[in-house]
Amino acid sequence: MASQPYPLVNMAFSAAVDPAFWAQAQDPADLSPHALHLSPSASSTTQESQRSSTPRALTPKSDGERKNSETSQNGQNCAQARTSVAVACVPCRSRHLKCDGGVRCSRCRADGVDCTYIKSRRGWKGKRKKPGEDSATPVPGREGTTLPSGTVLNTILTPTSVQTLSPELAFSHELALANPLSNSPISLVTPPTPSAPAQVNLNGTQRLNKFGQLGPPTPIQAFYHYFHNSHPFCLPQPQLIQLFKQRRAPLLEYAVQYIGSCFLAEVPTDMYKEALNRTIDSGQFPRDGFSLQALILYSIGLHCQNEVPKSAQIFHLVQSMVLELGMNRMDYAIIHGNNDRVLEECWRRTWWSSYTVNGMLTAVNPGVQFRLKDVATDVPLPCEDHYYYSGQIPYPHTLQEYDDAAFAPEELVFSSFTYLIDAIRILGKVYEVARLDSQFEYHAVDVVDSYLVNWRLHLPANKLEIVNNDGYIDEVLFQAHMVNAGSTIMLHRPRSNLGFGKVENVNICVQPGQVLLPTQTREIHTAKCLTSAENISSLIKLPGQLIYHTPFFTCVVVMASVVHLSYWSFLVPDGQDDIIKQSIRLDVGTLQQYAHTWDIAHVVLGQVRGVAHTLFNSKKAMSIHLWNNIAHDDVIREVIETGATVPVQQYNQLIAPMLKS
């Protein structure tokens, strides 16, 4: 199960090739960037060419062979035109490859994957062009110049530059045919660009998309740009792209594209969702760590798209597969790491992500239980993200070292992921207290409260600030502070003066209303709830876009909004509620921003708005009612009676200046 980087073969094309050969041997229509993902059958041919002393693809043909090649190629083009299909299967469509249709297309048969179709939503776009009509279409060069299609460009590509491309636009490393007789650097034939004209800057360079890469935005680029920093358990982007090109993790590829498509309005998510459902329901996917990662991602995505029961069902598979694979054991990363330290760290992060996501889903999804809370583990702790991305993995710390750090002679600093893990452990203790409430174990509440306070007190100085000097937000540390604030609200609100009342209409992402006996005064529990709600408001006001935060932040904002609404409804006097109304507006605005991406935010936004509207109208009606109940004559009489008690000297002092004027 190797997933270490696979460098390009350090061999080169020969530049001395007859250009007429390329014009005849390769169909320009097949050289689009999407068509360069070869099936296993194509890769075997490539390997045979590499083993020969002179590559077959670079051997010039005689005139007779060229004529025969032209005749056979014309026949193949006609056959391809006859076998053109209107709808490609999901595996070919997700990789932007040509599909020959049928019950099971040739690529899926060769790759050994499930071949599924969905109904195309594309309309008729005019008469199909005949093969060869676009052969003279000019192609923009790298510096803005135009070249006829079929022109050979010897482009130098380093392994690093190839790895940073997305699988939709990257060149397959299998195309790098080796020429042992040439010492020139790696040189690939640059294919013609897609039919859409490339956008260029004023200086002639090709314009990059919003993710800093060439071509249109892709779901994989969106996944790493918006989502991965909050849940960094998948391989870094270059390694994961290599994995996808080798078709070693088909389920994970669907899941990554499903999450990424949620951030792109122009990309439909239904295609990837249906592919995931078909594959999971059939059970035809490898039972390995990559499939486990796919299920975790899919469960998060389903919950945030308000498919709460389906999300719980998928995460039940996650819990079963974690124990089946033994991800909670330290030796799993060693055995399946293939001596790759990045992959070993990836497996450690996969276990701890299963644990943390289980804790957060238990808080907001009634169908999920925190089963992994009581699973024994000896898996070391994850390192900082920048070590993971750079491949410089340090020797990992253990959970025992973290627990004993408070008694060390000097302060020890752990990774942000470690503090998130500890915050989830304390959240598990909050669940345990809720279970013990029926037994009147009041001291347990104070013990868990000590855990929550100690978590904040023992944070190192560099972990107190979520934003660094460059304005970069540590999303994992952000998540840890978020969990601590949400846990505090869950522990203290049932024991506070913040009654439920009309806020019970908000029933998504929050636990049902339950009034419990306080362990201290209810005013103390109320104050701690309000402080945590304000801490969540502070997280909202951090610089940067909200969309970069974990989608679970939506539910934590709902918890804060319920606290603010309860406080406004029961405790704030009328006319002194401007500050709390601004906090409610902040909560509503945050949910409104998340509603553009996650359906669950759209639904709960309507609930919060409904409660706020009801409370506002009731307070307004109460003020009008109180004023109308006081007769105007009574008001005037009270003013006269009050004025009669004022000494005459005070009136003289007030009237004298007016008389002088």
XYZ file of C-alpha atoms in Angstrom:
661
model
C 0.000 0.000 0.000
C 2.758 2.376 -0.929
C 1.810 5.980 -1.236
C 5.194 7.639 -1.208
C 5.820 10.056 -4.054
C 6.395 8.410 -7.397
C 8.906 10.558 -9.324
C 8.909 10.758 -13.064
C 11.253 8.491 -14.909
C 14.489 10.413 -15.374
C 14.634 9.802 -19.091
C 14.000 12.015 -22.087
C 12.355 12.176 -25.449
C 14.525 12.445 -28.507
C 14.127 15.817 -30.161
C 15.172 14.533 -33.574
C 11.812 13.163 -34.639
C 10.198 13.666 -38.015
C 7.351 16.207 -37.451
C 5.325 14.476 -40.138
C 5.351 11.349 -38.005
C 3.664 13.161 -35.095
C 1.086 14.727 -37.398
C 0.138 11.251 -38.672
C 0.667 9.091 -35.635
C -1.359 11.176 -33.223
C -4.856 12.474 -33.618
C -5.009 16.106 -32.427
C -8.463 15.488 -30.993
C -6.991 12.917 -28.605
C -4.337 15.257 -27.217
C -6.524 17.321 -24.909
C -5.336 17.505 -21.310
C -8.291 15.368 -20.240
C -7.340 12.584 -22.620
C -3.848 12.119 -21.258
C -4.979 9.880 -18.370
C -4.156 6.460 -19.719
C -5.908 3.269 -18.816
C -3.878 0.301 -17.544
C -3.824 -1.151 -21.033
C -2.152 1.977 -22.326
C 0.385 1.917 -19.521
C 1.390 -1.636 -20.351
C 2.151 -0.589 -23.903
C 4.223 2.243 -22.573
C 6.200 -0.103 -20.373
C 6.913 -2.368 -23.331
C 8.248 0.617 -25.226
C 10.514 1.509 -22.330
C 12.042 -1.959 -22.215
C 13.033 -1.885 -25.868
C 16.340 -0.325 -26.890
C 14.595 2.181 -29.172
C 11.093 3.283 -28.126
C 8.437 2.200 -30.596
C 6.668 5.550 -30.453
C 9.849 7.361 -31.500
C 10.922 5.067 -34.334
C 10.446 6.769 -37.746
C 8.346 4.795 -40.190
C 9.010 4.072 -43.834
C 6.821 5.511 -46.573
C 4.925 2.255 -46.955
C 4.353 1.974 -43.238
C 3.115 5.547 -43.164
C 0.588 4.873 -45.907
C -0.641 1.787 -44.100
C -0.766 3.775 -40.861
C -2.780 6.514 -42.542
C -5.229 3.983 -43.975
C -5.662 2.178 -40.665
C -5.933 5.432 -38.736
C -8.629 6.770 -41.057
C -10.536 3.571 -40.482
C -10.120 3.939 -36.738
C -11.323 7.550 -36.860
C -14.430 6.481 -38.735
C -15.013 3.702 -36.210
C -14.570 6.152 -33.341
C -17.054 8.501 -34.952
C -19.538 5.658 -35.233
C -19.033 4.563 -31.612
C -19.320 8.045 -30.095
C -21.611 8.072 -27.057
C -23.632 10.921 -25.606
C -23.075 10.120 -21.923
C -19.853 8.948 -20.308
C -19.781 6.702 -17.267
C -19.045 8.201 -13.834
C -15.414 6.909 -13.514
C -14.462 8.219 -16.974
C -16.365 11.453 -16.444
C -14.733 12.160 -13.079
C -11.276 11.712 -14.679
C -12.282 13.595 -17.860
C -11.479 10.627 -20.092
C -13.198 9.406 -23.249
C -15.742 6.644 -22.746
C -16.875 4.135 -25.367
C -20.181 3.453 -23.604
C -21.812 0.065 -23.185
C -22.973 -1.776 -20.108
C -19.373 -1.662 -18.941
C -16.930 0.481 -20.905
C -13.489 -0.730 -21.873
C -11.696 1.519 -19.365
C -13.722 0.263 -16.414
C -13.184 -3.343 -17.541
C -9.449 -2.729 -17.769
C -9.295 -0.867 -14.432
C -11.568 -3.362 -12.670
C -13.941 -0.720 -11.294
C -17.713 -0.409 -11.196
C -19.085 1.247 -14.357
C -22.075 3.446 -13.534
C -24.025 6.062 -15.473
C -26.173 9.010 -14.508
C -28.655 10.865 -16.624
C -26.984 13.690 -18.515
C -28.324 17.188 -17.901
C -26.621 18.711 -20.878
C -28.708 20.227 -23.647
C -28.208 20.055 -27.401
C -25.356 22.376 -28.370
C -25.564 22.225 -32.125
C -24.476 19.870 -34.818
C -21.508 17.666 -33.924
C -18.400 18.607 -35.863
C -16.865 16.032 -38.121
C -13.448 14.583 -37.248
C -10.669 16.778 -38.569
C -12.627 20.031 -38.829
C -10.661 21.611 -35.988
C -7.265 20.434 -37.166
C -6.288 23.933 -38.284
C -7.457 25.706 -35.140
C -4.658 27.911 -33.816
C -3.384 27.133 -30.348
C -2.081 29.861 -28.049
C 1.533 29.363 -27.052
C 3.072 29.935 -23.652
C 3.877 33.590 -24.347
C 0.659 34.481 -26.103
C 1.791 33.478 -29.625
C -0.390 31.209 -31.721
C 0.707 27.921 -33.178
C -1.140 25.540 -35.481
C -2.412 22.425 -33.764
C -0.033 19.552 -34.105
C 3.051 21.726 -33.601
C 5.574 20.045 -31.329
C 6.708 21.982 -28.268
C 9.595 20.607 -26.238
C 8.565 21.711 -22.756
C 10.887 21.055 -19.847
C 8.913 19.689 -16.883
C 10.464 18.954 -13.528
C 8.952 16.267 -11.292
C 7.854 18.945 -8.838
C 5.934 20.904 -11.423
C 4.148 17.773 -12.610
C 3.138 16.787 -9.108
C 1.496 20.114 -8.361
C -1.002 19.773 -11.191
C -4.459 18.383 -10.565
C -5.303 14.974 -12.082
C -7.748 16.645 -14.454
C -4.967 18.675 -16.096
C -1.725 16.909 -15.175
C 0.302 14.872 -17.635
C 0.544 11.211 -16.777
C 4.075 10.210 -15.887
C 3.546 7.129 -18.028
C 3.883 9.363 -21.077
C 7.539 9.981 -20.272
C 8.926 7.328 -22.618
C 12.565 6.660 -22.042
C 15.249 7.064 -24.697
C 18.481 5.556 -23.350
C 20.468 6.998 -26.260
C 19.660 10.622 -25.393
C 21.126 12.697 -22.572
C 18.786 15.654 -23.035
C 16.461 16.652 -20.163
C 12.897 15.409 -19.860
C 10.911 16.722 -22.827
C 7.205 16.142 -23.336
C 5.032 16.940 -26.326
C 2.691 19.701 -25.164
C -0.842 18.850 -26.261
C -3.218 21.398 -27.760
C -5.288 23.321 -25.223
C -9.044 22.764 -24.928
C -11.327 24.410 -27.419
C -12.129 27.262 -24.990
C -9.688 30.138 -25.552
C -7.143 30.520 -22.781
C -7.300 33.777 -20.838
C -4.033 35.702 -20.771
C -2.736 38.607 -18.727
C -1.559 41.922 -20.172
C 2.032 40.674 -20.244
C 1.035 37.660 -22.343
C 1.268 35.032 -19.599
C -1.618 32.634 -19.139
C -4.041 33.636 -16.409
C -4.327 31.405 -13.356
C -7.609 30.422 -11.726
C -8.578 31.412 -8.174
C -6.599 28.475 -6.805
C -3.388 29.609 -8.515
C -3.358 26.896 -11.169
C -3.926 26.754 -14.897
C -7.281 25.844 -16.345
C -10.728 26.000 -14.796
C -11.162 25.349 -11.059
C -11.522 21.666 -10.179
C -13.095 19.934 -7.151
C -9.729 18.603 -5.976
C -8.239 22.094 -6.023
C -11.279 23.395 -4.099
C -10.933 20.578 -1.541
C -7.362 21.512 -0.682
C -8.052 25.248 -0.811
C -11.148 25.364 1.415
C -11.441 22.124 3.412
C -8.160 20.286 3.907
C -6.582 22.755 6.353
C -9.418 22.170 8.830
C -9.288 18.362 8.544
C -5.722 17.574 7.403
C -5.718 13.776 7.445
C -5.477 13.024 3.720
C -2.099 12.892 2.015
C -0.610 16.200 0.877
C -1.853 17.254 -2.537
C 1.088 16.071 -4.721
C 1.111 12.594 -3.171
C -2.664 12.238 -3.329
C -2.720 13.205 -7.006
C -0.160 10.496 -7.747
C -2.356 8.046 -5.852
C -5.402 9.010 -7.915
C -3.534 8.683 -11.190
C -2.681 5.102 -10.283
C -6.342 4.352 -9.456
C -5.388 2.980 -6.051
C -8.092 4.852 -4.077
C -11.250 5.173 -6.222
C -13.595 5.705 -3.259
C -11.379 8.427 -1.794
C -11.207 10.133 -5.190
C -15.010 10.317 -5.315
C -15.178 11.632 -1.728
C -12.552 14.339 -2.265
C -14.329 15.514 -5.408
C -17.689 15.419 -3.604
C -16.424 17.711 -0.833
C -14.650 19.989 -3.309
C -17.699 20.296 -5.542
C -19.682 21.727 -2.592
C -17.530 24.856 -2.862
C -17.937 25.237 -6.643
C -21.355 26.395 -7.795
C -20.635 25.387 -11.393
C -19.834 21.759 -10.502
C -22.770 19.446 -9.621
C -22.338 17.350 -6.493
C -24.990 14.786 -7.400
C -22.644 12.985 -9.785
C -20.085 12.216 -7.073
C -22.726 11.560 -4.443
C -24.421 8.934 -6.606
C -21.085 7.307 -7.400
C -20.277 7.127 -3.688
C -23.666 5.655 -2.829
C -23.435 3.002 -5.534
C -19.922 1.984 -4.554
C -20.644 1.893 -0.817
C -23.915 0.005 -1.231
C -22.268 -2.591 -3.463
C -19.398 -3.054 -1.005
C -16.949 -3.255 -3.916
C -14.221 -1.061 -2.491
C -10.954 -1.954 -0.758
C -11.126 -2.218 3.014
C -8.093 -0.051 3.692
C -7.134 3.274 5.207
C -7.876 5.262 2.057
C -11.451 3.986 1.953
C -11.763 4.861 5.648
C -10.712 8.419 4.841
C -13.351 8.517 2.102
C -16.088 7.448 4.515
C -15.061 10.096 7.058
C -15.202 12.820 4.405
C -18.514 11.579 3.067
C -20.066 11.494 6.539
C -18.983 15.089 7.217
C -20.317 16.234 3.859
C -23.676 14.507 4.302
C -24.218 16.038 7.736
C -23.395 19.526 6.512
C -25.782 19.045 3.586
C -28.504 18.288 6.174
C -28.666 14.558 5.413
C -28.267 13.801 9.102
C -29.570 10.176 9.223
C -27.497 9.168 6.197
C -24.423 10.784 7.769
C -24.931 8.720 10.939
C -25.264 5.573 8.848
C -21.997 6.237 7.010
C -20.123 7.053 10.209
C -21.292 3.786 11.711
C -19.308 2.162 8.880
C -16.337 4.329 9.865
C -16.458 3.109 13.467
C -16.657 -0.520 12.369
C -13.836 -0.206 9.822
C -11.549 1.575 12.305
C -11.717 -1.385 14.665
C -11.595 -3.899 11.830
C -8.372 -2.419 10.426
C -6.831 -1.823 13.846
C -6.214 1.872 13.191
C -6.130 2.446 16.956
C -2.883 0.476 17.210
C 0.522 2.019 16.716
C 1.768 -0.828 14.516
C -0.812 -0.120 11.801
C 1.065 2.972 10.617
C 4.361 1.088 10.703
C 3.109 -1.981 8.830
C 1.189 -0.040 6.171
C 3.544 2.935 5.958
C 5.954 1.258 3.495
C 8.881 3.056 5.152
C 7.363 6.373 4.085
C 7.238 8.751 7.053
C 4.615 10.942 5.380
C 2.328 7.943 4.892
C 2.902 6.808 8.476
C 1.918 10.274 9.691
C -1.120 10.115 7.397
C -2.316 6.912 9.078
C -1.823 8.417 12.553
C -3.841 11.445 11.507
C -6.554 9.185 10.086
C -7.070 7.479 13.454
C -7.106 10.720 15.410
C -9.425 12.344 12.847
C -11.815 9.421 13.236
C -11.737 10.090 16.976
C -12.227 13.874 16.764
C -14.930 13.732 14.085
C -16.756 11.092 16.147
C -16.783 13.471 19.111
C -18.069 16.443 17.118
C -20.735 14.437 15.297
C -21.978 13.060 18.608
C -22.604 16.624 19.782
C -24.664 17.636 16.744
C -26.021 14.398 15.255
C -28.413 12.424 17.478
C -27.796 9.244 15.485
C -24.052 9.074 16.286
C -22.610 7.679 19.500
C -19.084 8.379 20.737
C -18.027 4.742 20.439
C -14.345 5.525 19.859
C -14.134 7.359 23.211
C -13.517 4.168 25.150
C -11.275 2.432 22.590
C -7.763 1.879 23.951
C -5.037 3.324 21.747
C -1.275 3.722 21.691
C -1.096 5.727 18.452
C 1.397 8.615 18.750
C 0.209 12.196 18.392
C 0.261 14.055 15.059
C 2.921 16.639 14.308
C 2.439 20.242 13.186
C 0.948 20.658 9.733
C 3.951 22.392 8.179
C 6.133 19.385 9.040
C 3.554 17.103 7.446
C 3.384 19.086 4.217
C 7.157 19.433 3.937
C 7.796 15.745 4.604
C 10.149 16.533 7.523
C 8.304 14.419 10.094
C 9.789 14.682 13.620
C 9.746 11.889 16.152
C 6.155 11.836 17.442
C 5.055 12.547 21.006
C 2.742 10.250 22.925
C -0.494 10.935 24.739
C 1.174 10.046 28.045
C 3.808 12.703 27.475
C 1.068 15.269 26.920
C -0.767 14.302 30.104
C 2.463 14.549 32.147
C 3.573 17.846 30.584
C 2.081 19.918 33.424
C 4.612 18.363 35.813
C 7.636 18.783 33.532
C 10.471 21.112 34.682
C 9.906 23.337 31.632
C 6.990 24.089 29.359
C 6.455 21.661 26.478
C 4.671 22.737 23.302
C 2.689 20.195 21.305
C 1.036 20.388 17.917
C -2.295 22.124 17.349
C -3.779 18.735 16.471
C -2.840 17.512 19.967
C -4.775 20.301 21.669
C -7.780 19.477 19.480
C -7.560 15.832 20.558
C -7.504 16.865 24.212
C -10.499 19.178 23.697
C -12.438 16.232 22.237
C -11.428 14.046 25.196
C -12.932 16.627 27.544
C -16.052 16.773 25.367
C -16.390 13.040 25.961
C -16.368 13.729 29.704
C -19.227 16.209 29.187
C -21.244 13.380 27.613
C -20.410 11.183 30.594
C -21.671 13.841 33.029
C -24.953 14.060 31.147
C -25.354 10.312 31.639
C -24.594 10.586 35.379
C -27.083 13.409 36.021
C -29.818 10.902 36.777
C -27.609 9.552 39.600
C -27.105 13.054 41.095
C -23.316 12.913 40.770
C -22.929 16.658 41.250
C -19.201 16.584 41.913
C -18.631 15.202 38.399
C -19.829 18.507 36.915
C -17.225 20.467 38.869
C -14.503 17.997 37.846
C -15.314 18.356 34.148
C -15.495 22.122 34.577
C -11.941 21.944 35.939
C -10.857 20.048 32.832
C -12.331 22.777 30.611
C -10.658 25.577 32.549
C -7.303 23.761 32.742
C -7.317 23.261 28.977
C -7.373 27.037 28.521
C -4.927 27.762 31.342
C -2.240 25.358 30.123
C -2.183 26.487 26.516
C 1.289 27.761 25.560
C 1.593 31.407 24.623
C 1.850 30.644 20.896
C -1.370 28.601 21.059
C -3.423 31.328 22.694
C -3.323 33.375 19.490
C -5.039 31.660 16.581
C -3.824 34.222 14.025
C -0.103 34.753 13.417
C 1.640 37.955 12.360
C 1.031 37.209 8.678
C -2.724 36.945 9.193
C -2.688 33.145 8.769
C -5.291 31.300 10.851
C -4.333 27.934 12.314
C -7.564 26.135 11.405
C -6.892 23.106 13.619
C -6.201 25.344 16.630
C -9.320 27.347 15.712
C -11.241 24.092 15.861
C -9.797 23.271 19.288
C -10.934 26.619 20.759
C -14.315 26.095 19.100
C -14.754 22.683 20.748
C -13.790 24.032 24.178
C -16.349 26.850 23.958
C -19.084 24.531 22.722
C -18.344 21.996 25.464
C -18.667 24.715 28.111
C -22.103 25.695 26.808
C -23.249 22.068 26.728
C -22.133 21.571 30.345
C -23.522 24.752 31.949
C -26.600 25.811 29.979
C -28.977 23.140 31.399
C -28.004 24.339 34.913
C -28.264 28.091 34.235
C -31.015 30.701 34.216
C -31.098 30.599 30.428
C -34.488 28.966 30.039
C -35.541 27.199 26.899
C -39.017 28.510 26.132
C -39.379 29.728 22.572
C -35.763 28.873 21.644
C -36.785 25.214 21.577
C -37.854 25.886 17.997
C -34.140 25.746 17.148
C -33.696 21.969 17.140
C -30.781 21.437 14.733
C -27.198 21.131 16.028
C -28.332 21.560 19.654
C -29.423 19.128 22.315
C -33.092 19.090 23.349
C -34.153 21.345 26.200
C -33.369 19.914 29.626
C -33.300 21.756 32.964
C -30.902 20.228 35.515
C -30.090 21.023 39.110
C -27.154 23.427 39.484
C -23.947 22.436 41.240
C -23.173 26.099 41.987
C -25.490 29.074 41.809
C -27.419 29.332 38.550
C -25.924 32.785 38.062
C -22.431 31.257 37.839
C -23.561 28.709 35.263
C -25.257 31.528 33.328
C -22.124 33.666 33.367
C -19.978 30.807 32.057
C -22.438 30.174 29.232
C -22.434 33.825 28.221
C -18.620 33.965 28.339
C -18.340 30.940 26.043
C -20.918 32.398 23.646
C -18.853 35.595 23.472
C -15.727 33.515 22.809
C -17.530 31.992 19.827
C -18.434 35.493 18.660
C -14.731 36.368 18.881
C -13.932 33.408 16.621
C -16.473 34.703 14.125
C -14.802 38.114 14.088
C -11.336 36.794 13.248
C -9.923 38.088 9.939
C -10.512 36.022 6.830
C -13.460 34.330 5.199
C -15.710 32.090 7.259
C -15.823 29.440 4.520
C -12.266 28.353 5.375
C -13.318 27.160 8.838
C -14.541 23.644 9.506
C -18.206 23.145 8.547
C -18.837 22.028 12.145
C -18.443 25.683 13.101
C -21.976 26.144 11.781
C -23.387 24.078 14.642
C -21.255 25.831 17.265
C -22.580 29.193 16.036
C -26.091 27.780 16.518
C -25.214 26.935 20.139
C -24.052 30.517 20.691
C -27.168 31.940 19.051
C -29.422 29.876 21.344
C -27.585 31.280 24.381
C -27.919 34.838 23.065
C -31.614 34.387 22.263
C -32.332 32.902 25.683
C -30.518 35.736 27.428
C -32.411 38.330 25.373
C -35.718 36.608 26.060
C -35.488 36.095 29.840
C -32.846 38.320 31.422
C -32.218 41.519 29.452
C -34.479 44.468 30.334
C -36.137 46.235 27.448
C -34.133 49.251 26.278
C -30.812 47.794 27.462
C -30.509 45.068 24.840
C -28.475 46.752 22.109
C -25.320 44.707 22.771
C -27.096 41.355 22.834
C -29.001 42.248 19.651
C -25.690 42.901 17.891
C -24.482 39.448 18.987
C -27.631 37.877 17.546
C -27.127 39.765 14.298
C -23.563 38.414 14.181
C -24.843 34.853 14.596
C -27.469 35.287 11.892
C -24.966 36.844 9.484
C -22.553 33.947 9.987
C -25.230 31.356 9.276
C -26.251 33.359 6.238
C -22.718 33.115 4.839
C -22.506 29.372 5.470
C -25.934 28.850 3.874
C -24.371 29.491 0.445
C -22.301 26.302 0.826
C -23.916 24.019 3.425
C -27.622 23.167 3.399
C -27.771 22.591 7.152
C -26.865 26.255 7.707
C -29.703 27.295 5.401
C -32.241 25.273 7.412
C -31.089 26.349 10.865
C -30.823 29.946 9.680
C -34.575 29.935 9.143
C -35.112 28.584 12.666
C -32.876 31.178 14.329
C -34.450 33.981 12.334
C -37.911 32.766 13.291
C -37.102 32.768 17.007
C -35.433 36.183 16.816
C -38.426 37.605 14.946
C -40.859 36.198 17.520
C -38.885 37.586 20.455
C -38.530 40.978 18.805
C -42.269 41.245 18.148
C -43.161 40.089 21.664
C -40.844 42.641 23.278
C -42.177 45.381 21.031
C -45.779 44.455 21.797
C -45.040 44.318 25.516
C -43.608 47.854 25.486
C -46.623 49.241 23.634
C -49.006 47.428 25.968
C -47.361 48.807 29.107
C -47.465 52.364 27.809
C -51.087 52.141 26.676
C -52.190 50.885 30.081
C -51.161 54.192 31.676
C -53.891 56.832 31.184
C -52.701 60.200 29.944
C -54.581 61.985 32.750
C -52.731 59.873 35.279
C -49.428 60.851 33.739
C -50.269 64.582 33.875
C -51.596 64.274 37.426
C -48.402 62.545 38.537
C -46.295 65.305 36.997
C -48.337 67.985 38.800
C -48.148 66.173 42.113
C -44.415 65.713 41.769
C -43.940 69.381 40.891
C -45.914 70.504 43.923
C -43.264 69.106 46.205
C -40.486 71.168 44.587
C -39.564 74.377 46.515
C -40.458 77.729 44.902
C -36.851 78.879 45.069
C -35.850 76.252 42.467
C -38.503 77.535 40.066
C -37.253 81.113 40.547
C -33.713 80.030 39.701
C -34.952 78.412 36.479
C -37.238 81.286 35.416
C -34.838 84.160 36.162
C -32.513 83.582 33.161
C -35.508 83.427 30.827
C -36.902 86.716 32.171
C -33.566 88.494 31.622
C -33.507 87.414 28.008
